[in-house]
Amino acid sequence: MSRKGSDLIVGLDIGTTKVCAIVGEVNYPDEIDIIGVGTHPSYGLKRGVVVNIENTVQSINHAVQEAEQMAGCEIRTVFAGIAGGHVKGISGHGMITLRSREVAKRDLDRVIESANALLIPADREIIHVIPQEFIVDGQGGIKDPVGIYGVKLETKVHIVTGQVTAAQNLVKCIHRAGMDVADIVLEQLASSEAVLTPDEKEIGVVLIDCGGGTTDIATFSGGSIRYTENLTLGGDHIDRDIALGLSTPLAEARKLKEKYGVALSELVSTDEKIEVASVGGRRPRRITRKDLAMIIEPRVEEILSLVRREITNSGYRDLIPAGAVITGGTVIMEGTVELAEKVLGIPVRRGVPSGIGGLSDIIANPVYSTGVGLVLYGIRYKGDKKLRIRDENVFKKVFDSMKNWFREFF
Ligand SMILES: Nc1ncnc2c1ncn2[C@@H]1O[C@H](COP(=O)(O)OP(=O)(O)OP(=O)(O)O)[C@@H](O)[C@H]1O
Ligand SMILES: [Mg+2]
């Protein structure tokens, strides 16, 4: 797509609570302007996965039309995010023999291909194969082994797979909305493009994207992704707790949370009063903001405790000196950084998309991390990929992923 001769890349974040379309314009290799943002409530997803095609298509249409109007363009192709409990990240290893000669570029393809020979069940789709390092004759930590002499070339990779049907439903919705899919991208990988610095990724950092229905985790170290995990818990669960705890409708609970919610109850005093609508025609009641915080805190604490457990289980607990970067709509809430530092026991900062031109004020919000990240991911891999979901050739998609990665790496 283009406008006035410049390239346009569109990210489509189909989240559990909102669908958002973000149009990015590439002016120079390093200069990106966001020129269109469209959002619409999402009614067709549960815990990050499409469960109602019609509702999802409608939300996509609304969000895309809004972004098109703002950007003055027609959106035909998008980079879309994928998340949910079905997405799994695993470590892989590949090895080939070189018969004592220099490593050539095509050997990199071969060695990654061999990592992939790993058995992937028929009901799963490979979303990414991301090489982390190469090893020549036992010497590890090599980013570019081309030209090095050796007899044995190995690679460590991170392989992300998802349920075929979940990926197919996502693609189907986008097709029904009249657009093509350039690629599907793991949501936390996309968010990381928008909120993490290259330094953080090099030193070691964990990204936590806490949205409405899911909390996505990704650990980076030595410049590449090491570990990914998804929890099917998010801001929606806080809403349910508030609705139950205060006997108020769900929509009202969410409004209260977004307007007055605090994640760490010790941050609010007991004298700030708020009004709560009741169910069944009863009169509204007054509670304190602290009462509300005391309902929210245990749930956010639970989510963060599960995140901490994942970080510990991943083995990266001591390999993330840059701490945690939290993003996603839920972290807009006051006190989330403080509570996260307390529960995780590492430094925490709130991540919002930054360093981008255009509508930078609008997108400097944690709800846009995935959408903006999809644009940045798309720019990085622009034109390289053709999406292939099962009905075509899975292997081709894997191969394309590898090619893209090489481009990033060298
Ligand atoms: N000011 C706010 N205070 C507290 N929570 C907020 C605020 N604004 C938005 N949220 C919450 O953020 C959540 C939505 O976040 P986000 O847009 O990142 O999720 P999503 O991408 O739609 O969902 P997911 O990524 O889980 O599929 C909702 O639970 C919403 O209530
Ligand atoms: Mg999201």
PDB file of C-alpha atoms and ligand atoms in Angstrom, residues 13-18 48 187 209-214 216 235-236 239 254 257-258 328-330 332-333 366-367, ligand 1:
ATOM      1  CA  ASP A  13      -4.511  -5.912  16.951  1.00  0.00           C
ATOM      2  CA  ILE A  14      -7.564  -8.096  17.500  1.00  0.00           C
ATOM      3  CA  GLY A  15      -7.742  -8.050  21.279  1.00  0.00           C
ATOM      4  CA  THR A  16     -10.238  -9.450  23.750  1.00  0.00           C
ATOM      5  CA  THR A  17     -11.613  -6.003  24.632  1.00  0.00           C
ATOM      6  CA  LYS A  18     -10.819  -3.909  21.560  1.00  0.00           C
ATOM      7  CA  GLY A  48      -7.504 -13.813  23.206  1.00  0.00           C
ATOM      8  CA  GLU A 187       1.445 -10.422  20.233  1.00  0.00           C
ATOM      9  CA  ASP A 209       1.490  -7.389  28.342  1.00  0.00           C
ATOM     10  CA  CYS A 210      -1.581  -7.437  30.580  1.00  0.00           C
ATOM     11  CA  GLY A 211      -4.664  -6.860  28.416  1.00  0.00           C
ATOM     12  CA  GLY A 212      -8.340  -7.613  28.939  1.00  0.00           C
ATOM     13  CA  GLY A 213      -8.403 -11.387  28.528  1.00  0.00           C
ATOM     14  CA  THR A 214      -4.767 -12.437  28.469  1.00  0.00           C
ATOM     15  CA  ASP A 216       1.428 -12.339  27.572  1.00  0.00           C
ATOM     16  CA  GLY A 235      -8.365  -6.925  33.249  1.00  0.00           C
ATOM     17  CA  ASP A 236     -11.711  -8.634  32.525  1.00  0.00           C
ATOM     18  CA  ASP A 239     -14.166  -6.336  36.346  1.00  0.00           C
ATOM     19  CA  ARG A 254     -15.331  -1.711  34.402  1.00  0.00           C
ATOM     20  CA  LYS A 257     -12.063   0.379  37.598  1.00  0.00           C
ATOM     21  CA  GLU A 258     -10.963   2.591  34.710  1.00  0.00           C
ATOM     22  CA  GLY A 328      -1.339  -3.454  27.999  1.00  0.00           C
ATOM     23  CA  GLY A 329      -4.481  -1.604  29.126  1.00  0.00           C
ATOM     24  CA  THR A 330      -4.511  -2.991  32.660  1.00  0.00           C
ATOM     25  CA  ILE A 332      -2.766   2.155  33.002  1.00  0.00           C
ATOM     26  CA  MET A 333      -4.155   1.679  36.485  1.00  0.00           C
ATOM     27  CA  PRO A 366      -0.188   0.962  26.804  1.00  0.00           C
ATOM     28  CA  VAL A 367      -3.305  -0.238  24.933  1.00  0.00           C
TER      29      VAL A 367
HETATM   30  N1  LIG B   1      -7.640   3.597  32.866  1.00  0.00           N
HETATM   31  C1  LIG B   1      -7.680   2.278  33.022  1.00  0.00           C
HETATM   32  N2  LIG B   1      -7.558   1.740  34.253  1.00  0.00           N
HETATM   33  C2  LIG B   1      -7.632   0.412  34.439  1.00  0.00           C
HETATM   34  N3  LIG B   1      -7.797  -0.482  33.449  1.00  0.00           N
HETATM   35  C3  LIG B   1      -7.917   0.009  32.206  1.00  0.00           C
HETATM   36  C4  LIG B   1      -7.869   1.397  31.922  1.00  0.00           C
HETATM   37  N4  LIG B   1      -8.034   1.558  30.579  1.00  0.00           N
HETATM   38  C5  LIG B   1      -8.181   0.310  30.066  1.00  0.00           C
HETATM   39  N5  LIG B   1      -8.119  -0.612  31.035  1.00  0.00           N
HETATM   40  C6  LIG B   1      -8.316  -2.074  30.921  1.00  0.00           C
HETATM   41  O1  LIG B   1      -7.392  -2.623  30.030  1.00  0.00           O
HETATM   42  C7  LIG B   1      -7.947  -3.804  29.469  1.00  0.00           C
HETATM   43  C8  LIG B   1      -7.803  -3.738  27.981  1.00  0.00           C
HETATM   44  O2  LIG B   1      -6.445  -3.714  27.667  1.00  0.00           O
HETATM   45  P1  LIG B   1      -5.932  -4.001  26.197  1.00  0.00           P
HETATM   46  O3  LIG B   1      -6.550  -3.060  25.254  1.00  0.00           O
HETATM   47  O4  LIG B   1      -4.456  -4.053  26.276  1.00  0.00           O
HETATM   48  O5  LIG B   1      -6.540  -5.473  26.002  1.00  0.00           O
HETATM   49  P2  LIG B   1      -6.846  -6.285  24.676  1.00  0.00           P
HETATM   50  O6  LIG B   1      -5.687  -6.167  23.768  1.00  0.00           O
HETATM   51  O7  LIG B   1      -8.169  -5.905  24.116  1.00  0.00           O
HETATM   52  O8  LIG B   1      -6.987  -7.761  25.252  1.00  0.00           O
HETATM   53  P3  LIG B   1      -6.018  -9.020  25.144  1.00  0.00           P
HETATM   54  O9  LIG B   1      -4.666  -8.526  24.770  1.00  0.00           O
HETATM   55  O10 LIG B   1      -6.055  -9.609  26.510  1.00  0.00           O
HETATM   56  O11 LIG B   1      -6.637  -9.916  24.123  1.00  0.00           O
HETATM   57  C9  LIG B   1      -9.408  -3.847  29.876  1.00  0.00           C
HETATM   58  O12 LIG B   1      -9.591  -4.756  30.942  1.00  0.00           O
HETATM   59  C10 LIG B   1      -9.664  -2.402  30.342  1.00  0.00           C
HETATM   60  O13 LIG B   1     -10.685  -2.321  31.321  1.00  0.00           O
END
